[in-house]
C-alpha cells in the first residue's frame, strides 16, 4: 500500500474514531490523569482570546477546537503514534465540534433555554411595538429621575425576581433598559446590576430553582460519610457564610447610592453620562425593539407592558410549582410525594416543587403564553393585525440569534472541558495539600477558578462539595459548604463562557466582552474581600456576623479609597483605581 493511501486510511480511521468517541470515552478522573495540564488549554484559549479579540464567537470556537484537537492526538493514530496526525487530525477535530454543537442543541435543558431566550425576545418586540416599553420607561422615569435612583430601582427589581437566575437576566434588563438609557446609565452598568442580582440572589434565596440542587449535594456529601442530616437546615445555616454573594449584592447598591465607580466601569459610566451608552464599535447582544415604533395616532399605554410581564412572572411561578409537583408525584421519592399530598402549599412543599421543576421549559412556556396575551391585547386595541403581530414576534426572535449561537458554543466548550476532566485535574492539584484552617479559603479559591474556567456553577458545586463535608468540626463544615456554594457563584457571575453572564449581556443589550471586562474587576475585588474579611478570619475563630460587618465596611472603604465620583470630568481624575 502506498504512503498516500496509508494517509487516507489513517484519516478515515481517525474520523471513525471521533464519531465513535462517546462509546470510547473514559471517566473524568482517567482523562484528567491522561491529559494532565493540557486539560486547562481549552478554557484558557477561549477566555484569553475573548479579551484580546473581543470576538466571543471566534474565541469560543477556537477554545473548543483546541480541546477536540487535544483529544484527537491521544486517539489511535494520533500524534503520539504518527507525526502526520498533527495535520490530519484537524478534520476529525472539526467534526467533533459539529458533534458537540449538535449534542448541546439536542439536550432538552439547552433547547429549552434557547427557546425561552428567543421567545422572550419576541415578547419584548411585541411590548415595544405596542408602546408598552416607552410607557413603562416614562412612568419609572417619574420616580427614577436620576442615574442613582434608576440603578437602585434596577437593583431592587433584581432582588424581587429571586426565584431563578435566567428569569432575572431576561426580565430585569428589557424592563429597565429604556429607563437607564434615558438617564445615561451605561449598558455595561445595567448588565452588571442584572448579573449581580441573578446567580448571587438565586443561590441564597430560600425558595428558588437552585435550592433543591444545593440541598441534594449537601445530603449526598453527608451520606457519603454515613451521617443523616436535615439538608435544608444545613443550607439555611450556610447562608451567613455566603460572603461573596452578600458582598457583591451590597457593592451594587453602594456603587449606585454613592455614584462611585472604579476601573473600566468608571470609564463606561463617564462615557454614558455624555450620552454614549455603548462603547465605540460595541456589538450589542440584542437589538430588539430599537427600530419598532408605535403606530401613528396610538398612545403609549403602561398596561401594554405591565400585563404581559405580570403574565410572564405569574405563569413562571405557577409553572415552576406545577412542573415540579408533577415531577415529584410521578417520581419514586415517597417522602416528597407524601409531603406534597399532605401539605402541598406549605413552605417546604413549595420549595421542593420549585427545586424539582425544569426551569428552561417553564420559562419558555410562560414567555409563549405572555406573547399570546400581548398579541391579543395589541389586536383588540387595533395597534396591529394578527399578521403584523406575528411578523413583529419573529423579528424579535431573530434578534436573539447571536445569543443562541454564543450559548451553543459555550455549552460545547463546557462539554469538551468535561470530557477532558479539567475540573477534576484542578481539584487534584490542591486536594491533598489543604491544611484544616485554610480549607474554606482554598475551597472558595478553587471553586472560583473551576467555575470561571468551566463557566458552570452546578458542575463546580458537585465536584467540590465532597471536599467540604468530611471534617470533624461542624463549624468548619458550614464554612466549607458555604465556600463551595459561593465560590461556584464567582464563575457563574463573571466568566465570559457562563450562560448567565451571556444572558445578562443580552438582557442589557450590551457588548458581551465589554460587560465581562467591566464586571470582572469588581468580582475580583469582592473575592479578595471575601477571603481577607470572610473565610480567613472566621477560620481563626472570628464570629461570622462580625466578619460580615467588616466585609460590608470594606466594600464602602474600597469605593472611597480607590473609586471616584462618576460625575467628575475625566481630566480631574487623580486617584488610582483598584484594577
Coordinates of C-alpha atoms in Angstrom, one line a residue:
X1 CA 0.0 0.0 0.0
X2 CA 1.4 3.4 -0.9
X3 CA 2.2 6.1 1.6
X4 CA -0.6 8.3 0.2
X5 CA -3.2 5.5 0.6
X6 CA -1.9 4.9 4.1
X7 CA -2.5 8.5 5.0
X8 CA -6.0 8.3 3.5
X9 CA -6.8 5.2 5.6
X10 CA -5.5 6.9 8.7
X11 CA -7.7 9.9 8.0
X12 CA -10.8 7.6 7.6
X13 CA -9.9 5.7 10.8
X14 CA -9.5 9.0 12.7
X15 CA -12.9 10.3 11.5
X16 CA -14.5 7.0 12.5
X17 CA -12.9 7.1 15.9
X18 CA -14.1 10.6 16.6
X19 CA -17.6 9.8 15.6
X20 CA -17.5 6.8 17.8
X21 CA -15.8 8.7 20.7
X22 CA -18.8 8.7 23.1
X23 CA -18.5 4.9 23.3
X24 CA -14.8 5.2 23.9
X25 CA -14.9 8.0 26.4
X26 CA -13.1 7.4 29.7
X27 CA -14.1 8.8 33.1
X28 CA -13.2 12.4 34.1
X29 CA -10.6 11.0 36.5
X30 CA -9.0 8.9 33.9
X31 CA -8.9 11.7 31.3
X32 CA -7.6 14.2 33.9
X33 CA -4.7 11.8 34.6
X34 CA -4.1 11.2 30.9
X35 CA -4.3 14.7 29.6
X36 CA -2.8 16.5 32.7
X37 CA -2.0 20.2 32.3
X38 CA -3.4 20.0 28.7
X39 CA -6.9 20.0 30.2
X40 CA -6.7 23.7 31.0
X41 CA -5.8 24.7 27.5
X42 CA -9.4 25.0 26.0
X43 CA -10.8 27.4 28.7
X44 CA -7.5 29.3 28.7
X45 CA -7.6 29.7 24.9
X46 CA -11.3 30.8 24.9
X47 CA -11.1 33.2 27.8
X48 CA -7.8 34.8 26.7
X49 CA -8.9 35.2 23.1
X50 CA -12.2 36.7 24.2
X51 CA -10.4 39.5 26.0
X52 CA -7.8 40.0 23.2
X53 CA -10.0 39.9 20.2
X54 CA -13.3 41.0 21.8
X55 CA -15.0 38.4 19.5
X56 CA -16.6 35.8 21.7
X57 CA -17.8 33.6 18.9
X58 CA -14.4 33.1 17.4
X59 CA -12.8 32.7 20.8
X60 CA -15.3 30.0 21.9
X61 CA -14.9 28.2 18.6
X62 CA -11.1 28.1 18.9
X63 CA -11.3 27.1 22.5
X64 CA -13.5 24.1 21.5
X65 CA -11.2 23.3 18.6
X66 CA -8.1 23.2 20.9
X67 CA -10.0 20.7 23.1
X68 CA -11.1 18.4 20.4
X69 CA -7.6 18.6 18.8
X70 CA -6.0 17.5 22.1
X71 CA -8.5 14.6 22.3
X72 CA -7.7 13.5 18.8
X73 CA -4.0 13.4 19.4
X74 CA -4.5 10.8 22.0
X75 CA -6.6 8.6 19.8
X76 CA -5.1 5.6 18.0
X77 CA -3.1 7.0 15.1
X78 CA -2.8 10.4 16.8
X79 CA 0.3 12.5 17.1
X80 CA 1.8 10.1 19.7
X81 CA 1.6 7.3 17.1
X82 CA 2.0 9.2 13.9
X83 CA 3.6 12.6 13.2
X84 CA 1.4 13.3 10.2
X85 CA -1.6 13.3 12.6
X86 CA -0.6 16.8 13.6
X87 CA -2.3 17.9 10.3
X88 CA -4.7 15.1 9.5
X89 CA -6.3 15.4 13.0
X90 CA -7.7 18.8 12.2
X91 CA -10.5 17.2 10.2
X92 CA -11.8 14.9 12.9
X93 CA -11.3 17.7 15.4
X94 CA -13.6 19.9 13.4
X95 CA -16.1 17.0 13.0
X96 CA -16.0 16.6 16.8
X97 CA -17.0 20.3 17.2
X98 CA -20.1 19.7 15.0
X99 CA -20.9 16.7 17.1
X100 CA -20.6 18.7 20.3
X101 CA -22.8 21.5 19.0
X102 CA -25.5 19.0 17.8
X103 CA -25.3 17.3 21.2
X104 CA -25.7 20.7 23.0
X105 CA -28.7 21.5 20.9
X106 CA -30.2 18.1 21.4
X107 CA -30.1 18.4 25.2
X108 CA -33.6 19.2 26.4
X109 CA -32.4 21.7 29.0
X110 CA -30.3 23.6 26.5
X111 CA -33.1 23.5 23.9
X112 CA -35.4 25.0 26.5
X113 CA -33.0 27.8 27.2
X114 CA -32.7 28.6 23.5
X115 CA -36.5 28.6 23.2
X116 CA -37.0 30.8 26.2
X117 CA -34.4 33.4 25.1
X118 CA -35.8 33.7 21.6
X119 CA -39.4 33.7 22.8
X120 CA -38.7 36.4 25.3
X121 CA -37.1 38.4 22.5
X122 CA -40.3 38.1 20.6
X123 CA -42.3 39.1 23.6
X124 CA -40.2 42.2 24.2
X125 CA -40.6 43.2 20.5
X126 CA -44.4 43.0 20.8
X127 CA -44.4 45.0 24.0
X128 CA -42.2 47.6 22.4
X129 CA -44.3 47.9 19.2
X130 CA -47.4 48.4 21.5
X131 CA -45.7 51.3 23.2
X132 CA -45.5 49.5 26.5
X133 CA -41.8 49.8 26.8
X134 CA -41.9 53.5 26.2
X135 CA -44.8 53.9 28.7
X136 CA -43.1 52.0 31.5
X137 CA -39.9 53.9 30.9
X138 CA -41.8 57.2 31.2
X139 CA -43.6 56.0 34.3
X140 CA -40.4 54.8 36.0
X141 CA -38.6 57.9 34.9
X142 CA -41.0 60.0 37.0
X143 CA -39.8 58.1 40.1
X144 CA -36.3 57.3 39.0
X145 CA -35.3 60.8 38.0
X146 CA -31.6 60.4 38.4
X147 CA -28.9 57.8 37.5
X148 CA -28.8 56.9 41.2
X149 CA -32.4 56.1 41.5
X150 CA -32.6 54.2 38.2
X151 CA -29.8 51.9 39.3
X152 CA -31.3 51.3 42.7
X153 CA -34.7 50.5 41.1
X154 CA -32.9 48.0 38.8
X155 CA -31.2 46.5 41.9
X156 CA -34.5 46.2 43.8
X157 CA -36.1 44.6 40.8
X158 CA -33.3 42.1 40.6
X159 CA -33.9 41.2 44.2
X160 CA -37.6 40.8 43.5
X161 CA -37.0 38.3 40.7
X162 CA -35.2 36.0 43.1
X163 CA -36.7 32.7 42.1
X164 CA -34.5 32.0 39.0
X165 CA -31.3 33.5 37.6
X166 CA -32.3 33.1 34.0
X167 CA -35.7 34.8 34.6
X168 CA -33.8 37.6 36.4
X169 CA -31.5 38.2 33.4
X170 CA -34.3 38.1 30.9
X171 CA -36.9 40.2 32.7
X172 CA -35.0 43.0 34.5
X173 CA -32.9 44.1 31.5
X174 CA -35.7 44.7 29.0
X175 CA -37.8 46.5 31.6
X176 CA -35.1 48.8 33.0
X177 CA -33.1 49.4 29.8
X178 CA -35.3 52.3 28.5
X179 CA -35.1 53.9 31.9
X180 CA -31.3 53.6 32.3
X181 CA -30.8 54.7 28.7
X182 CA -32.8 57.8 29.3
X183 CA -30.8 58.7 32.4
X184 CA -27.5 58.0 30.8
X185 CA -26.5 54.8 32.7
X186 CA -24.1 52.7 30.7
X187 CA -25.3 49.4 29.2
X188 CA -22.2 47.8 31.0
X189 CA -23.5 49.0 34.4
X190 CA -27.0 47.7 33.7
X191 CA -25.6 44.4 32.7
X192 CA -23.5 44.3 35.9
X193 CA -26.6 45.0 38.0
X194 CA -28.5 42.3 36.2
X195 CA -25.7 39.8 36.5
X196 CA -25.0 40.6 40.2
X197 CA -28.7 40.0 41.1
X198 CA -29.1 36.8 39.1
X199 CA -27.0 33.9 40.4
X200 CA -25.9 35.6 43.6
X201 CA -29.6 36.1 44.6
X202 CA -30.9 32.8 43.3
X203 CA -28.1 31.0 45.1
X204 CA -29.1 32.2 48.5
X205 CA -32.9 32.6 48.1
X206 CA -34.8 30.2 50.4
X207 CA -37.2 29.4 47.5
X208 CA -35.6 29.2 44.1
X209 CA -34.7 26.8 41.3
X210 CA -31.3 26.4 42.8
X211 CA -32.2 25.3 46.3
X212 CA -33.0 21.7 45.5
X213 CA -29.7 21.1 43.8
X214 CA -27.7 22.7 46.6
X215 CA -29.6 20.6 49.2
X216 CA -29.1 17.4 47.2
X217 CA -25.4 18.0 47.2
X218 CA -25.3 18.6 50.9
X219 CA -27.4 15.5 51.6
X220 CA -25.2 13.3 49.3
X221 CA -22.0 14.5 50.8
X222 CA -23.2 13.7 54.3
X223 CA -24.5 10.3 53.2
X224 CA -21.0 9.6 51.8
X225 CA -19.7 9.6 55.4
X226 CA -22.7 7.7 56.7
X227 CA -24.3 10.6 58.5
X228 CA -28.0 11.5 58.1
X229 CA -28.8 15.2 58.1
X230 CA -31.5 17.8 57.6
X231 CA -30.2 19.2 54.3
X232 CA -32.4 22.3 54.3
X233 CA -31.3 23.3 57.8
X234 CA -27.7 22.9 56.8
X235 CA -28.5 25.0 53.7
X236 CA -30.0 27.8 55.9
X237 CA -27.1 27.7 58.3
X238 CA -24.6 28.2 55.4
X239 CA -26.3 31.5 54.4
X240 CA -24.2 33.8 56.7
X241 CA -21.1 32.2 55.2
X242 CA -22.0 33.1 51.6
X243 CA -19.7 36.1 51.7
X244 CA -19.3 36.6 48.0
X245 CA -23.0 36.7 47.3
X246 CA -23.7 39.1 50.1
X247 CA -20.8 41.5 49.5
X248 CA -21.5 41.6 45.7
X249 CA -25.1 42.5 46.3
X250 CA -24.1 45.2 48.7
X251 CA -21.4 46.5 46.2
X252 CA -24.1 47.0 43.5
X253 CA -26.2 49.1 45.9
X254 CA -23.1 51.0 47.2
X255 CA -21.9 52.0 43.7
X256 CA -25.4 53.2 42.8
X257 CA -26.0 55.1 46.1
X258 CA -22.6 56.8 46.3
X259 CA -22.3 57.1 42.5
X260 CA -18.7 56.0 42.7
X261 CA -17.0 53.6 40.3
X262 CA -13.5 52.4 39.6
X263 CA -11.5 50.9 36.7
X264 CA -13.3 50.2 33.4
X265 CA -16.7 50.7 34.9
X266 CA -15.8 54.3 35.8
X267 CA -14.8 55.0 32.2
X268 CA -18.0 53.4 30.9
X269 CA -20.2 55.4 33.3
X270 CA -18.5 58.7 32.5
X271 CA -18.8 57.9 28.8
X272 CA -22.5 57.2 29.3
X273 CA -23.1 60.5 31.1
X274 CA -22.1 62.2 27.9
X275 CA -24.8 60.2 26.1
X276 CA -22.6 57.4 24.7
X277 CA -24.4 54.3 26.2
X278 CA -22.2 51.8 24.4
X279 CA -18.5 51.9 23.7
X280 CA -17.4 52.7 20.2
X281 CA -17.5 49.6 17.9
X282 CA -19.6 47.7 20.5
X283 CA -21.6 44.7 19.4
X284 CA -24.8 44.6 21.5
X285 CA -26.1 41.2 22.2
X286 CA -29.6 42.1 21.2
X287 CA -31.3 44.9 19.3
X288 CA -35.0 44.1 19.9
X289 CA -37.3 47.0 19.9
X290 CA -34.8 49.6 18.8
X291 CA -36.4 50.1 15.4
X292 CA -40.1 49.3 16.4
X293 CA -42.3 52.4 16.6
X294 CA -45.8 52.8 18.0
X295 CA -48.2 53.4 15.0
X296 CA -49.2 57.0 14.5
X297 CA -52.3 58.0 16.3
X298 CA -51.8 55.5 19.1
X299 CA -50.8 56.5 22.6
X300 CA -48.3 54.5 24.7
X301 CA -50.0 52.6 27.5
X302 CA -48.2 51.3 30.5
X303 CA -50.6 48.3 30.8
X304 CA -49.4 47.1 27.5
X305 CA -46.1 46.3 29.3
X306 CA -47.3 45.5 32.8
X307 CA -49.9 42.9 31.9
X308 CA -47.7 40.8 29.6
X309 CA -44.8 41.0 32.1
X310 CA -47.0 40.1 35.0
X311 CA -48.4 37.2 33.0
X312 CA -44.8 36.1 32.4
X313 CA -43.9 36.3 36.1
X314 CA -47.1 34.7 37.4
X315 CA -47.1 32.0 34.8
X316 CA -43.5 31.3 35.8
X317 CA -44.4 30.9 39.4
X318 CA -47.3 28.7 38.7
X319 CA -45.3 26.7 36.1
X320 CA -42.4 26.1 38.5
X321 CA -44.8 24.7 41.1
X322 CA -46.9 22.6 38.8
X323 CA -44.0 21.3 36.8
X324 CA -42.1 20.4 39.9
X325 CA -45.2 18.9 41.5
X326 CA -45.8 16.6 38.6
X327 CA -42.1 15.6 38.6
X328 CA -42.2 14.6 42.3
X329 CA -45.6 12.9 42.2
X330 CA -44.5 10.8 39.2
X331 CA -41.2 10.1 40.8
X332 CA -40.2 7.4 43.4
X333 CA -39.3 9.5 46.4
X334 CA -42.1 8.5 48.8
X335 CA -41.2 11.1 51.4
X336 CA -41.6 14.0 48.9
X337 CA -44.7 12.5 47.5
X338 CA -46.3 12.4 51.0
X339 CA -45.2 16.0 51.6
X340 CA -46.9 17.3 48.5
X341 CA -50.0 15.2 49.1
X342 CA -50.4 16.3 52.7
X343 CA -49.2 19.9 52.7
X344 CA -48.9 21.0 49.0
X345 CA -48.8 24.7 49.8
X346 CA -46.5 24.6 52.8
X347 CA -43.1 26.4 52.6
X348 CA -41.4 23.0 52.3
X349 CA -43.8 21.8 49.7
X350 CA -43.4 24.9 47.5
X351 CA -39.6 24.8 47.9
X352 CA -39.4 21.2 46.9
X353 CA -41.7 21.7 43.9
X354 CA -39.7 24.7 42.7
X355 CA -36.5 22.7 43.1
X356 CA -37.8 19.8 41.1
X357 CA -39.0 21.9 38.2
X358 CA -37.4 22.2 34.7
X359 CA -36.8 26.0 34.7
X360 CA -35.9 26.1 31.0
X361 CA -39.2 24.6 29.8
X362 CA -41.3 26.6 32.3
X363 CA -39.8 29.9 31.2
X364 CA -40.3 29.0 27.6
X365 CA -44.0 28.1 28.2
X366 CA -44.5 31.3 30.3
X367 CA -42.9 33.5 27.6
X368 CA -45.0 32.0 24.9
X369 CA -48.2 32.4 26.9
X370 CA -47.3 36.0 27.7
X371 CA -46.6 36.6 24.0
X372 CA -50.1 35.3 23.1
X373 CA -51.6 37.6 25.7
X374 CA -49.7 40.6 24.3
X375 CA -50.8 39.7 20.7
X376 CA -54.5 39.6 21.8
X377 CA -54.1 43.0 23.6
X378 CA -52.5 44.6 20.5
X379 CA -55.1 43.2 18.1
X380 CA -58.0 44.3 20.3
X381 CA -56.6 47.8 20.6
X382 CA -56.1 47.8 16.8
X383 CA -52.4 48.5 17.2
X384 CA -51.5 45.7 14.8
X385 CA -53.2 42.9 12.9
X386 CA -52.5 39.3 13.7
X387 CA -50.2 39.0 10.7
X388 CA -48.2 42.1 11.8
X389 CA -48.0 40.7 15.4
X390 CA -46.5 37.5 14.1
X391 CA -44.0 39.4 11.9
X392 CA -43.1 41.6 15.0
X393 CA -42.7 38.5 17.1
X394 CA -40.5 36.8 14.6
X395 CA -38.3 39.9 14.2
X396 CA -37.8 39.7 18.0
X397 CA -36.8 36.0 17.7
X398 CA -34.2 36.9 15.0
X399 CA -32.6 39.5 17.3
X400 CA -31.7 36.7 19.7
X401 CA -29.8 34.6 17.1
X402 CA -26.4 35.8 18.2
X403 CA -27.3 34.9 21.8
X404 CA -28.3 31.4 20.8
X405 CA -25.0 30.9 18.8
X406 CA -22.9 32.0 21.8
X407 CA -24.8 29.8 24.2
X408 CA -24.4 26.7 21.9
X409 CA -20.7 27.4 21.7
X410 CA -20.4 27.9 25.4
X411 CA -22.2 24.6 26.1
X412 CA -20.0 22.9 23.6
X413 CA -16.9 24.2 25.2
X414 CA -18.3 23.0 28.6
X415 CA -18.8 19.6 27.0
X416 CA -15.2 19.3 25.8
X417 CA -13.9 20.6 29.1
X418 CA -15.9 18.0 31.0
X419 CA -14.6 15.2 28.6
X420 CA -11.0 16.3 29.2
X421 CA -11.5 16.3 33.0
X422 CA -10.4 19.9 33.5
X423 CA -12.2 20.4 36.8
X424 CA -11.0 17.1 38.2
X425 CA -7.4 18.0 37.3
X426 CA -7.7 21.3 39.0
X427 CA -9.1 19.7 42.2
X428 CA -6.3 17.1 42.2
X429 CA -3.7 19.8 42.3
X430 CA -4.6 21.0 45.7
X431 CA -6.9 18.4 47.3
X432 CA -4.1 16.6 49.1
X433 CA -2.4 19.8 50.3
X434 CA -5.0 21.6 52.3
X435 CA -4.3 22.5 56.0
X436 CA -7.5 22.4 58.0
X437 CA -7.6 26.1 58.9
X438 CA -7.2 27.1 55.2
X439 CA -9.9 24.7 53.9
X440 CA -12.7 27.3 53.5
X441 CA -10.4 29.7 51.8
X442 CA -8.8 27.1 49.5
X443 CA -12.2 25.7 48.6
X444 CA -13.5 29.2 47.7
X445 CA -10.5 29.9 45.6
X446 CA -10.6 26.5 43.9
X447 CA -14.4 26.9 43.3
X448 CA -13.8 30.4 41.8
X449 CA -11.1 29.0 39.4
X450 CA -13.0 26.0 38.3
X451 CA -16.3 27.9 37.8
X452 CA -14.5 30.6 35.9
X453 CA -12.7 28.2 33.7
X454 CA -15.7 25.9 33.0
X455 CA -18.5 28.5 33.1
X456 CA -20.7 26.3 35.3
X457 CA -21.6 26.7 38.9
X458 CA -23.6 23.5 39.2
X459 CA -20.7 21.3 38.0
X460 CA -18.3 23.1 40.3
X461 CA -20.6 22.5 43.3
X462 CA -20.9 18.9 42.5
X463 CA -17.2 18.4 42.3
X464 CA -16.2 20.3 45.5
X465 CA -18.9 19.5 48.0
X466 CA -17.4 16.1 48.9
X467 CA -14.3 18.0 50.0
X468 CA -16.3 20.3 52.4
X469 CA -18.2 17.8 54.5
X470 CA -15.7 15.2 55.8
X471 CA -14.4 17.4 58.7
X472 CA -14.8 16.6 62.4
X473 CA -15.5 20.3 63.3
X474 CA -19.2 21.1 62.5
X475 CA -18.3 24.8 62.2
X476 CA -15.7 24.1 59.5
X477 CA -18.3 22.0 57.7
X478 CA -20.7 25.0 57.4
X479 CA -17.8 27.4 56.5
X480 CA -16.6 25.0 53.8
X481 CA -20.0 24.2 52.4
X482 CA -20.7 27.9 52.2
X483 CA -17.4 28.4 50.4
X484 CA -18.3 25.7 47.9
X485 CA -21.7 27.2 47.1
X486 CA -20.4 30.8 46.9
X487 CA -17.1 30.0 45.2
X488 CA -19.1 28.4 42.4
X489 CA -21.1 31.6 42.0
X490 CA -18.0 33.5 41.1
X491 CA -17.6 31.9 37.7
X492 CA -21.3 31.8 37.0
X493 CA -21.3 35.5 37.7
X494 CA -18.3 36.8 35.7
X495 CA -17.0 34.1 33.4
X496 CA -17.3 35.1 29.7
X497 CA -18.4 31.5 28.9
X498 CA -21.1 31.3 31.6
X499 CA -24.6 31.2 30.3
X500 CA -25.9 33.6 33.0
X501 CA -23.2 36.1 32.0
X502 CA -24.2 35.8 28.4
X503 CA -27.9 36.3 29.2
X504 CA -27.1 39.4 31.3
X505 CA -25.3 40.9 28.3
X506 CA -28.4 40.0 26.2
X507 CA -30.9 41.5 28.7
X508 CA -29.0 44.8 28.8
X509 CA -28.3 44.8 25.0
X510 CA -24.6 45.2 25.9
X511 CA -21.4 44.1 24.2
X512 CA -20.6 40.8 25.9
X513 CA -16.9 41.3 26.3
X514 CA -17.4 44.9 27.5
X515 CA -19.8 43.5 30.1
X516 CA -17.2 41.0 31.3
X517 CA -14.3 43.4 31.2
X518 CA -16.1 46.0 33.4
X519 CA -17.6 43.4 35.8
X520 CA -14.6 41.1 36.4
X521 CA -12.6 43.7 38.3
X522 CA -15.4 44.2 40.7
X523 CA -15.8 40.4 41.0
X524 CA -12.1 40.0 41.8
X525 CA -12.2 42.8 44.4
X526 CA -15.2 41.2 46.1
X527 CA -13.4 37.8 46.0
X528 CA -10.4 39.4 47.7
X529 CA -12.7 40.9 50.4
X530 CA -14.4 37.6 50.8
X531 CA -11.1 35.9 51.7
X532 CA -9.5 38.7 53.8
X533 CA -12.5 39.7 55.8
X534 CA -14.5 36.4 55.5
X535 CA -13.1 33.0 55.3
X536 CA -9.6 33.6 56.8
X537 CA -10.8 35.4 59.9
X538 CA -13.7 33.0 60.7
X539 CA -11.3 30.1 60.3
X540 CA -9.3 31.5 63.2
X541 CA -12.5 32.0 65.3
X542 CA -13.9 35.4 64.4
X543 CA -17.7 35.5 64.7
X544 CA -19.3 35.2 61.3
X545 CA -21.6 38.2 61.9
X546 CA -18.6 40.4 62.8
X547 CA -16.9 39.2 59.6
X548 CA -20.0 40.2 57.6
X549 CA -20.0 43.7 59.1
X550 CA -16.2 44.1 58.5
X551 CA -16.7 43.0 54.9
X552 CA -19.5 45.4 54.2
X553 CA -17.4 48.2 55.7
X554 CA -14.5 47.1 53.5
X555 CA -16.7 47.4 50.4
X556 CA -17.5 51.0 51.2
X557 CA -13.9 51.7 52.0
X558 CA -12.9 50.2 48.7
X559 CA -15.1 52.6 46.8
X560 CA -13.8 55.6 48.7
X561 CA -10.2 54.7 48.6
X562 CA -10.0 53.6 45.0
X563 CA -13.2 54.8 43.4
X564 CA -14.1 58.2 42.1
X565 CA -17.3 60.1 41.6
X566 CA -18.8 59.4 38.2
X567 CA -19.8 63.0 37.5
X568 CA -16.2 64.3 37.7
X569 CA -14.6 65.1 34.3
X570 CA -12.0 62.6 33.3
X571 CA -9.2 65.2 33.3
X572 CA -9.7 65.9 37.0
X573 CA -9.3 62.2 37.9
X574 CA -6.3 61.8 40.2
X575 CA -7.0 58.6 42.3
X576 CA -5.7 55.2 41.3
X577 CA -8.3 52.6 40.6
X578 CA -8.1 49.3 42.3
X579 CA -7.6 47.5 39.0

